[in-house]
XYZ file of C-alpha atoms in Angstrom:
694
model
C 83.307 34.169 88.035
C 85.808 37.264 88.058
C 84.824 40.271 90.037
C 83.597 42.102 86.897
C 81.379 39.314 85.523
C 78.035 40.119 86.936
C 75.009 41.825 85.196
C 72.417 42.242 87.952
C 72.113 45.094 90.611
C 75.581 45.804 92.196
C 73.809 46.673 95.573
C 70.315 45.557 96.683
C 69.300 46.631 100.230
C 65.847 45.222 101.152
C 63.744 46.175 104.229
C 67.093 46.897 106.244
C 66.552 47.611 110.056
C 69.599 48.429 112.352
C 69.405 49.002 116.090
C 72.027 49.948 118.487
C 71.919 48.264 121.902
C 72.782 50.124 125.225
C 72.432 48.974 128.673
C 69.010 50.830 128.945
C 67.430 50.044 125.740
C 67.415 49.068 121.909
C 67.677 52.259 120.003
C 66.345 51.665 116.339
C 68.663 53.698 114.010
C 67.426 52.577 110.499
C 64.017 51.019 109.722
C 62.620 49.421 106.852
C 65.263 50.989 104.391
C 65.438 49.772 100.819
C 67.474 50.868 97.871
C 69.047 49.453 94.652
C 72.260 50.485 92.802
C 72.651 49.253 89.350
C 75.978 48.649 87.526
C 77.656 52.049 86.918
C 75.134 54.037 88.772
C 75.627 56.699 91.397
C 73.031 56.851 94.275
C 72.859 59.778 96.447
C 71.819 59.377 100.094
C 70.733 62.837 101.623
C 69.162 63.956 105.002
C 69.775 65.704 108.216
C 72.445 64.556 110.659
C 71.213 61.535 112.664
C 69.013 60.263 109.889
C 70.896 57.021 109.420
C 72.986 57.844 106.218
C 76.400 56.777 107.561
C 74.815 53.873 109.439
C 73.555 52.348 106.262
C 77.057 52.835 104.696
C 78.605 51.091 107.677
C 76.117 48.286 107.570
C 77.209 47.541 103.847
C 80.753 47.549 105.102
C 79.618 45.310 108.014
C 81.332 47.768 110.430
C 78.758 48.720 112.958
C 80.917 48.235 115.984
C 80.043 46.188 118.978
C 76.748 47.683 119.860
C 75.210 47.963 116.277
C 73.323 45.066 114.893
C 71.282 44.362 111.770
C 68.017 43.159 113.053
C 66.161 42.753 109.784
C 66.263 42.724 106.034
C 69.083 41.985 103.738
C 72.213 43.611 102.065
C 73.056 42.002 98.811
C 76.241 42.741 96.824
C 76.200 41.170 93.392
C 73.527 38.866 94.506
C 75.484 37.563 97.670
C 73.974 38.472 101.112
C 76.579 40.464 103.117
C 74.606 39.894 106.370
C 75.342 36.218 106.308
C 79.063 36.233 105.242
C 81.918 35.182 107.496
C 84.630 37.503 108.508
C 87.170 35.932 106.074
C 84.663 36.395 103.126
C 83.995 40.095 104.142
C 87.869 40.642 104.298
C 88.197 39.528 100.802
C 85.471 41.994 99.548
C 86.478 45.064 101.595
C 89.147 47.048 99.813
C 89.074 44.864 96.671
C 85.411 45.011 95.640
C 83.814 47.429 98.033
C 85.719 50.515 99.124
C 84.854 53.435 101.411
C 86.114 57.078 101.579
C 85.482 58.841 104.682
C 85.036 62.562 105.499
C 88.232 63.238 107.224
C 91.160 62.083 105.016
C 93.704 61.845 107.645
C 91.597 59.398 109.503
C 92.319 57.100 106.388
C 96.046 57.596 106.225
C 98.870 56.177 108.301
C 100.948 59.377 109.297
C 103.977 57.191 109.690
C 104.152 55.695 106.193
C 104.864 57.175 102.747
C 102.081 57.616 100.491
C 103.487 55.230 97.935
C 103.821 52.413 100.503
C 100.120 52.914 101.572
C 98.817 52.726 98.055
C 100.869 49.666 97.050
C 99.717 47.697 100.060
C 96.303 47.669 98.512
C 96.950 45.405 95.405
C 99.819 43.558 97.220
C 97.504 42.523 99.943
C 94.095 41.942 97.967
C 95.598 40.756 94.736
C 99.039 39.365 95.466
C 100.722 41.581 92.827
C 104.466 42.139 92.748
C 106.049 45.233 94.206
C 106.945 46.495 90.690
C 103.345 46.046 89.463
C 101.891 47.724 92.668
C 104.430 50.725 92.177
C 103.290 51.037 88.519
C 99.760 50.879 89.434
C 100.219 53.549 92.170
C 101.883 56.011 89.665
C 98.934 55.476 87.324
C 96.341 56.126 89.850
C 98.082 59.192 91.341
C 98.230 60.418 87.787
C 94.603 59.659 87.419
C 93.565 61.837 90.604
C 95.308 64.682 88.881
C 98.092 65.287 91.493
C 101.244 66.998 90.151
C 104.535 65.296 90.261
C 103.323 61.746 91.013
C 107.049 60.668 91.975
C 107.164 63.227 94.658
C 103.875 62.429 96.013
C 104.657 58.807 96.376
C 107.772 59.740 98.324
C 105.727 62.161 100.715
C 104.195 61.621 104.033
C 100.537 62.590 104.551
C 101.385 65.829 106.567
C 103.381 67.126 103.580
C 100.133 67.359 101.521
C 97.306 69.734 101.720
C 93.698 68.593 102.637
C 92.628 68.349 99.027
C 95.610 66.375 98.066
C 95.090 64.115 100.928
C 91.475 63.415 99.885
C 92.772 62.638 96.471
C 95.113 60.090 97.869
C 92.272 58.397 99.700
C 90.359 58.386 96.530
C 93.220 56.885 94.700
C 93.689 54.142 97.554
C 89.914 53.320 97.117
C 90.496 52.819 93.483
C 93.547 50.820 93.453
C 91.731 47.657 93.175
C 89.035 49.065 90.835
C 86.262 48.188 93.196
C 82.743 47.499 91.710
C 81.128 49.724 94.655
C 82.537 52.945 96.040
C 81.050 54.559 99.108
C 81.669 58.079 99.645
C 80.674 59.469 103.192
C 80.647 63.304 103.020
C 83.926 63.243 101.283
C 84.322 67.020 100.529
C 82.784 68.502 103.637
C 86.261 69.557 105.091
C 87.391 71.034 101.738
C 87.286 74.446 100.084
C 84.681 74.878 97.489
C 87.185 75.188 94.760
C 88.936 72.040 95.724
C 85.449 70.381 96.316
C 84.714 71.145 92.718
C 87.968 69.602 91.549
C 87.282 66.445 93.673
C 83.694 65.985 92.560
C 84.829 66.308 88.995
C 87.436 63.666 89.639
C 85.084 61.370 91.288
C 82.510 61.608 88.282
C 85.221 61.087 85.731
C 86.859 58.058 87.547
C 83.520 56.556 88.049
C 83.038 56.648 84.392
C 86.563 55.308 83.574
C 86.390 52.488 85.935
C 82.744 51.720 85.725
C 82.285 51.911 89.450
C 78.935 52.157 91.227
C 78.598 54.811 93.930
C 76.855 55.182 97.175
C 77.418 59.122 97.729
C 76.391 60.371 101.128
C 75.969 64.078 101.430
C 73.722 66.787 103.253
C 74.670 69.072 100.158
C 71.736 68.723 97.572
C 73.748 70.728 95.039
C 76.665 68.153 95.033
C 74.311 65.304 94.772
C 72.757 66.803 91.663
C 76.374 67.141 90.046
C 77.554 63.465 90.913
C 74.425 61.251 91.059
C 72.024 59.620 88.845
C 69.612 58.674 91.485
C 68.631 60.076 95.037
C 67.345 58.535 98.118
C 66.074 61.165 100.899
C 66.136 59.874 104.484
C 64.524 61.242 107.403
C 64.810 59.854 111.058
C 65.902 56.317 110.089
C 63.599 55.837 107.203
C 63.869 56.315 103.306
C 60.981 58.923 102.656
C 61.473 59.314 98.916
C 63.678 57.762 96.301
C 63.841 58.201 92.614
C 65.679 59.569 89.649
C 67.405 62.954 90.245
C 65.407 64.796 87.736
C 62.216 63.289 89.262
C 63.079 64.046 92.884
C 64.287 67.561 92.214
C 61.487 68.614 89.858
C 58.547 66.499 91.051
C 59.106 65.974 94.645
C 56.443 63.821 96.257
C 57.242 63.913 100.017
C 56.703 66.844 102.493
C 60.180 66.554 103.898
C 61.955 66.715 100.366
C 59.868 69.844 99.628
C 60.769 71.342 103.012
C 64.314 70.609 102.565
C 64.435 72.487 99.210
C 62.399 75.447 100.603
C 65.115 75.962 103.282
C 68.184 76.179 101.014
C 69.181 79.433 99.231
C 68.526 78.507 95.609
C 68.884 81.469 92.899
C 65.968 83.786 93.177
C 65.665 83.486 97.073
C 65.792 87.010 98.478
C 65.947 87.766 102.330
C 63.427 90.515 102.186
C 61.072 89.570 99.251
C 61.345 85.640 99.296
C 62.827 84.542 102.644
C 63.807 80.954 103.132
C 61.228 78.906 105.100
C 62.848 76.894 108.004
C 61.329 73.503 108.798
C 59.477 74.057 112.081
C 60.148 71.991 115.279
C 63.098 69.683 115.882
C 64.496 66.289 114.580
C 63.107 63.526 116.846
C 65.384 61.508 118.961
C 65.463 57.743 118.141
C 63.661 56.813 121.312
C 61.021 59.629 120.905
C 59.968 59.091 117.294
C 55.994 59.794 116.954
C 53.584 57.059 116.076
C 52.862 56.761 112.249
C 54.721 59.239 110.014
C 58.194 60.365 111.697
C 57.853 63.735 109.848
C 54.298 64.248 111.045
C 54.844 66.751 113.918
C 56.791 69.029 111.451
C 54.622 68.627 108.255
C 52.420 71.240 106.895
C 50.087 68.504 105.446
C 49.582 66.499 108.786
C 46.197 65.124 109.255
C 45.415 63.784 112.899
C 44.097 60.336 113.020
C 45.510 59.459 109.573
C 49.236 60.353 109.432
C 49.761 59.080 113.013
C 47.356 56.115 112.720
C 49.824 53.343 111.743
C 53.229 52.707 110.176
C 53.386 54.419 106.678
C 54.837 52.080 103.881
C 56.736 53.197 100.732
C 54.375 53.558 97.784
C 55.128 53.749 94.031
C 54.689 57.148 92.294
C 53.204 56.262 88.913
C 54.599 57.671 85.588
C 58.233 57.972 86.949
C 61.413 55.801 86.890
C 61.352 53.765 90.158
C 60.050 56.744 92.164
C 58.592 55.794 95.704
C 57.382 57.927 98.465
C 56.507 57.270 102.115
C 53.418 59.489 102.415
C 49.775 58.561 102.619
C 48.492 62.006 101.292
C 50.769 61.845 98.240
C 47.923 62.043 95.735
C 45.947 64.820 97.801
C 48.731 67.387 98.068
C 49.117 69.992 95.317
C 52.860 69.753 94.783
C 53.110 72.703 92.514
C 51.443 75.353 94.910
C 53.762 78.165 95.810
C 54.622 78.442 99.359
C 53.085 81.146 101.366
C 55.536 83.802 102.497
C 54.683 84.400 106.246
C 56.104 87.979 106.044
C 58.104 90.172 103.650
C 60.711 92.256 105.226
C 61.515 95.853 104.496
C 64.899 96.329 103.262
C 67.301 97.918 105.947
C 69.111 101.015 104.610
C 72.743 101.108 105.827
C 73.474 103.873 108.031
C 76.808 105.769 108.662
C 80.220 103.973 108.628
C 80.978 102.172 111.778
C 84.155 100.339 110.721
C 86.895 101.337 108.408
C 90.097 99.699 107.457
C 92.773 101.369 105.595
C 95.763 99.706 104.023
C 95.770 96.962 106.841
C 98.801 94.752 106.817
C 99.362 91.662 109.008
C 102.664 89.858 108.761
C 103.964 87.094 110.936
C 107.758 86.515 111.333
C 108.743 82.950 111.726
C 112.264 81.392 111.990
C 113.365 78.847 109.403
C 113.473 76.348 112.300
C 110.959 77.422 114.647
C 111.574 74.488 116.938
C 115.017 75.438 117.631
C 115.182 79.099 116.797
C 117.923 78.889 114.189
C 118.209 80.183 110.529
C 116.809 83.277 108.807
C 113.563 84.787 109.788
C 110.735 84.383 107.181
C 107.703 86.524 106.765
C 103.977 85.220 106.225
C 102.026 87.997 104.632
C 98.658 87.022 105.960
C 96.829 90.373 105.067
C 98.117 92.721 102.353
C 96.778 96.431 101.964
C 93.230 95.401 103.141
C 90.975 98.509 102.698
C 87.142 98.501 103.090
C 84.265 100.127 105.225
C 81.282 98.734 106.740
C 78.040 100.592 107.580
C 75.454 100.361 110.312
C 72.837 97.797 109.587
C 74.600 96.211 106.621
C 75.755 92.674 105.994
C 79.271 92.504 104.377
C 80.354 89.077 103.303
C 84.101 88.095 103.179
C 84.649 85.204 100.917
C 87.651 83.078 99.729
C 89.582 79.783 100.220
C 91.233 78.617 103.350
C 94.569 80.570 103.813
C 93.256 83.768 102.007
C 93.521 85.765 105.417
C 89.769 85.938 106.238
C 90.207 84.681 109.908
C 93.473 86.711 110.339
C 91.764 89.882 109.576
C 88.985 88.869 112.085
C 91.431 88.219 114.850
C 93.062 91.730 114.279
C 89.556 93.407 114.292
C 88.821 91.436 117.635
C 92.120 92.399 119.181
C 93.411 88.764 119.330
C 96.226 90.105 117.125
C 97.604 93.549 116.423
C 98.076 95.033 112.897
C 101.642 95.301 111.286
C 100.653 98.459 109.569
C 97.549 100.379 108.419
C 94.466 101.699 110.304
C 91.316 100.276 111.694
C 88.740 102.819 112.774
C 85.895 101.712 115.008
C 83.483 104.708 115.017
C 86.104 107.383 115.712
C 88.695 105.314 117.534
C 91.868 103.687 116.060
C 91.971 100.096 117.479
C 94.661 98.441 115.171
C 97.366 98.529 117.758
C 95.213 97.736 120.869
C 95.299 94.178 122.015
C 91.996 92.865 123.606
C 93.187 92.989 127.123
C 93.890 96.860 126.771
C 90.477 97.586 125.033
C 87.727 99.147 127.004
C 84.653 97.020 128.042
C 82.507 98.965 125.692
C 84.807 98.248 122.703
C 84.956 94.591 123.550
C 81.224 94.193 123.989
C 80.588 96.311 120.789
C 82.466 93.965 118.627
C 81.600 90.230 119.035
C 82.091 86.963 117.092
C 79.937 83.862 116.385
C 82.196 81.052 115.686
C 81.876 78.175 113.181
C 81.695 75.299 115.621
C 79.032 75.667 118.309
C 80.318 72.590 119.967
C 83.807 74.026 120.780
C 82.566 77.507 122.080
C 80.424 76.440 124.900
C 81.539 75.357 128.427
C 80.544 71.635 128.770
C 80.219 71.822 132.586
C 78.314 75.019 132.847
C 74.499 75.569 132.133
C 73.366 77.683 129.255
C 71.885 80.386 131.516
C 75.213 80.581 133.645
C 77.339 80.986 130.263
C 75.080 83.960 129.105
C 75.061 85.574 132.544
C 78.925 85.215 132.762
C 79.090 87.312 129.549
C 76.741 89.850 131.080
C 78.931 90.064 133.996
C 82.068 90.443 132.018
C 80.533 93.249 129.914
C 79.165 95.031 133.180
C 75.473 94.687 132.239
C 72.992 94.653 135.096
C 73.346 96.147 138.762
C 72.525 92.690 140.349
C 72.241 88.930 139.820
C 68.404 89.229 139.514
C 68.838 91.922 136.811
C 71.328 89.748 134.746
C 69.002 86.721 135.160
C 66.015 88.749 133.719
C 68.399 90.010 130.806
C 69.676 86.287 130.239
C 66.087 85.189 129.816
C 65.325 88.021 127.448
C 68.415 86.970 125.398
C 66.969 83.449 125.183
C 63.647 85.084 123.967
C 65.749 87.069 121.276
C 67.308 83.739 119.787
C 63.866 82.037 120.159
C 64.934 79.438 122.742
C 62.583 78.261 125.565
C 63.414 79.898 128.853
C 63.510 76.491 130.470
C 66.826 76.040 128.247
C 68.606 78.200 130.867
C 69.072 75.128 133.184
C 70.137 72.743 130.475
C 73.780 71.723 129.901
C 75.229 72.064 126.366
C 75.241 68.328 125.729
C 71.297 68.515 125.969
C 71.235 70.762 122.980
C 71.302 70.170 119.192
C 73.881 71.844 116.973
C 71.499 74.555 115.878
C 70.417 75.253 119.511
C 74.019 75.562 120.571
C 74.685 77.991 117.754
C 71.676 80.134 119.110
C 73.313 80.268 122.586
C 76.538 81.386 120.941
C 74.553 84.183 119.185
C 72.714 85.084 122.465
C 76.190 85.426 124.155
C 77.652 87.533 121.278
C 74.680 89.996 121.837
C 74.787 90.190 125.649
C 76.733 93.410 125.592
C 74.579 94.958 122.918
C 76.997 94.343 120.121
C 77.130 96.634 117.229
C 79.549 94.768 115.017
C 79.203 90.939 114.880
C 81.876 88.898 113.122
C 79.952 85.726 111.956
C 82.946 83.199 110.993
C 81.176 80.358 109.004
C 78.367 80.495 111.511
C 76.143 77.807 109.700
C 78.630 75.695 107.917
C 78.558 72.989 110.762
C 74.714 72.991 110.665
C 72.228 70.894 108.830
C 70.693 72.842 105.858
C 67.185 72.692 107.505
C 68.865 74.556 110.482
C 70.726 76.896 108.564
C 67.615 78.757 107.344
C 66.482 79.187 110.959
C 69.832 80.434 112.206
C 70.442 82.874 109.304
C 66.798 84.084 109.539
C 67.451 84.521 113.221
C 70.814 86.521 112.606
C 68.990 88.977 110.173
C 66.074 89.424 112.432
C 68.294 90.536 115.223
C 70.232 92.760 112.848
C 67.174 94.361 111.665
C 65.969 95.073 115.181
C 69.411 96.388 116.614
C 70.848 97.792 113.278
C 73.837 95.487 113.737
C 76.649 95.400 111.312
C 77.281 91.823 110.331
C 80.662 90.779 108.871
C 79.753 87.383 107.450
C 82.858 85.134 106.696
C 82.068 82.165 104.458
C 82.990 79.926 101.667
C 79.250 79.129 100.869
C 78.431 81.688 98.005
C 74.730 80.426 97.975
C 74.293 81.724 101.455
C 76.305 84.751 100.675
C 74.131 85.727 97.667
C 71.088 85.182 99.827
C 71.854 87.405 102.897
C 74.655 89.980 101.988
C 74.535 93.549 100.819
C 78.040 93.739 99.715
C 80.683 91.105 99.170
C 84.559 91.340 99.652
C 86.605 88.583 97.743
C 89.843 87.739 99.317
C 92.824 85.887 97.804
C 96.258 85.238 99.517
C 95.667 88.380 101.747
C 94.590 90.739 98.982
C 91.053 92.120 98.320
C 90.623 91.090 94.633
C 87.052 92.216 94.472
C 84.563 94.440 96.283
C 81.023 95.477 95.451
C 77.172 95.045 96.029
C 76.058 91.520 95.820
C 74.418 92.077 92.491
C 77.810 93.482 91.199
C 79.792 90.663 92.322
C 77.394 87.882 91.164
C 77.318 89.399 87.655
C 80.083 89.830 85.015
C 82.620 91.540 84.864
C 84.218 89.435 87.612
C 87.719 89.164 88.908
C 88.923 85.810 87.509
C 89.053 84.360 90.831
C 85.406 85.252 91.742
C 84.474 83.819 88.259
C 86.070 80.505 89.423
C 84.528 80.693 92.787
C 81.100 81.027 91.441
C 81.509 78.149 89.038
C 82.643 75.945 91.876
C 79.337 76.418 93.885
C 77.052 73.392 93.692
C 73.473 74.578 93.139
C 70.518 72.224 93.817
C 68.430 73.365 90.927
C 68.233 71.503 87.681
C 67.306 74.708 85.734
C 70.613 76.271 86.526
C 73.268 76.201 83.688
C 76.631 76.764 84.942
C 79.969 77.565 83.287
C 82.605 74.951 84.123
C 85.871 76.317 85.517
C 88.030 74.151 87.648
C 90.911 76.019 89.342
C 94.270 74.188 88.676
C 96.879 73.908 91.234
C 96.818 74.801 95.053
C 96.534 78.205 96.689
C 100.203 79.418 97.025
C 102.039 79.757 100.370
C 101.671 83.143 102.057
C 105.271 82.626 103.088
C 106.369 82.617 99.365
C 103.766 84.245 97.472
C 104.065 84.658 93.667
C 105.509 87.718 92.176
C 103.248 90.334 90.515
C 99.473 89.328 90.822
C 98.740 87.013 93.585
C 96.315 84.840 91.515
C 98.492 84.616 88.269
C 99.748 81.010 88.997
C 95.947 79.763 88.449
C 94.364 82.464 86.359
C 92.824 81.224 83.054
C 92.801 84.851 81.694
C 96.541 85.398 82.145
C 97.403 84.853 78.490
C 95.136 87.778 77.541
C 97.432 90.376 79.410
C 100.369 91.441 77.430
C 104.018 91.656 78.142
C 104.041 89.372 81.267
C 102.526 92.090 83.303
C 100.668 89.855 85.624
C 104.148 88.099 86.604
C 105.838 91.448 87.352
C 103.236 93.841 88.791
C 100.510 93.684 91.604
C 97.539 95.023 89.667
C 95.995 98.303 90.561
C 92.484 98.628 92.070
C 90.099 99.387 89.144
C 86.931 101.113 90.180
C 84.207 100.313 87.753
C 80.566 101.654 87.483
C 78.736 102.048 90.787
C 81.824 101.803 92.957
C 82.563 98.218 92.041
C 86.267 97.509 92.717
C 88.458 94.806 90.884
C 92.199 94.247 91.282
C 93.061 92.930 88.021
C 95.309 93.837 84.752
C 92.584 92.743 82.230
C 91.539 95.447 79.847
C 88.148 96.953 79.733
C 87.341 94.983 76.435
C 87.886 91.564 78.138
C 85.959 92.545 81.165
C 83.059 93.600 78.729
C 83.249 90.094 77.013
C 82.850 88.094 80.192
C 79.600 85.984 80.192
C 77.631 85.022 83.337
C 78.792 82.028 85.090
C 75.362 81.094 86.505
C 72.227 81.193 84.113
C 68.793 79.915 84.919
C 67.429 78.134 82.001
C 63.786 78.510 80.818
C 61.627 75.655 82.360
């Protein structure tokens, strides 16, 4: 039998249980997990960090490490049980029939080997093909993954490619032997939203072309909707709901699935009228799981004596396609009932201008050979003529791809860098040329930052309380240690953490709790402007709602100005008052959230909106995939910075886009767009996102 001659399920996991063994105890990671992937089918696996998604994938690859062990159930690939196979049999399958793509592409690539060699190895080792045949196949697959100039790519080393290109090479490598099953573990988490859209598009097309079945692991429900046919929702080591995408999205039958959807910003959510509903409580640790239903302590429908009486089995949902749920109250719950909004918030009216940037430029000079200091100096134009203002109590979102200048502008504002030219007015003070060490304590405490990764910003050897007190000391808050301790406890109250957490070490906190400590520290000196740099992108969707809600609550109480840097346009639409879109150092669009999310758009904004995955089957989205990479800030294109990737460029006469940087056009209501398109073309633009009638 060849590897394609099989007509049963490609993957059949039945009652799988996996444990990790430490010196102290056995820790059950996955319990009673079952799922079936049919030929050509894409199965999505979703759930919070620690729920067991990646453990299931590693079990299929039989790669659980020394401590991990399958303690029950079976994993059948094309009818053969992987759990009883020898190492030699597994080696034959891995790479040739089952391939896996990991989250971080550089972890899968050898930095010392050219791309061509790495790709050619796959069929040469697994299928014994000749070097010439392997090269031909490598060329074909690099073309398939839509990489430009395949010959140059094959000659390149991994470090010479961008993150998106590296991920495409990893996908190409996985597809070299045309595997029957492809496992993708968060394959786009580290990528920009535009690159993510292109990679997802690619995965879908190649899945169809090669007839590959997929197990697609993600925490992003919007991505799963775009890629998968079926879905399995996991919680604390168990599958809690599984079924066809349409059934699970539109007729969900488990409280956890419902709670997940209520905590993500879908179109129609509004921070004042229809705020997100965070899932109460915390995810249980593996050795502290409750009796009965694992989700019980966080569930709105929990009934004592029933939901915690015994283990809950999966039960079939009648009328749907292979739809199962792990809930004993499934027939008693009114799944169509609208959620009760605990409180509606009054819209905060922005006050006076507290921050103004005028024609800000930030250039970096680097030598041609920075290692040895030789050659001509070259200039990186990180920020180019940046102008905007932010008011007291408003949220201004700054969006754009990596390399567009968002973080550079934040560094200049914080005083970590000084501006090349232009002005930054903080209240009535010019601060563009004052580095942080020469700023007054009042200025430093007044402008604070919440960072993307809470794991990197806390001192691992200092208690939570001590870290907040240290910030209070630096900002000169409090006359004595006792006063500062009282203030520290009040800050823990502010970010809704128990006061007992003051004596905990960072390693004892979850990601969301660490981010709350970061927010408490930012507000220690009474910050008036907070730069939040991707503050929720490293957090689970269920935690994101709680952290964004917290930021907005503090903002309402303190009338803080929030500069929210993000690539997630769903969260931007939900919480921002105004949006600034950046591309290659330029502000290409600036307006209220309603203006930026409705036509007319700057062509770049239009492409960004199209790239956003939305977890709603009723949303119709225009499909625009940006071709090419974002150009280098060291060698930007002439004329309009976006002209090398713009789908509207042909509509502008006389090569104007190639020659001249567009002027800033001010449309109705102060909406600014930096573009050469005529009024007629702007008027003809259609909405990218439409909500279809149910």
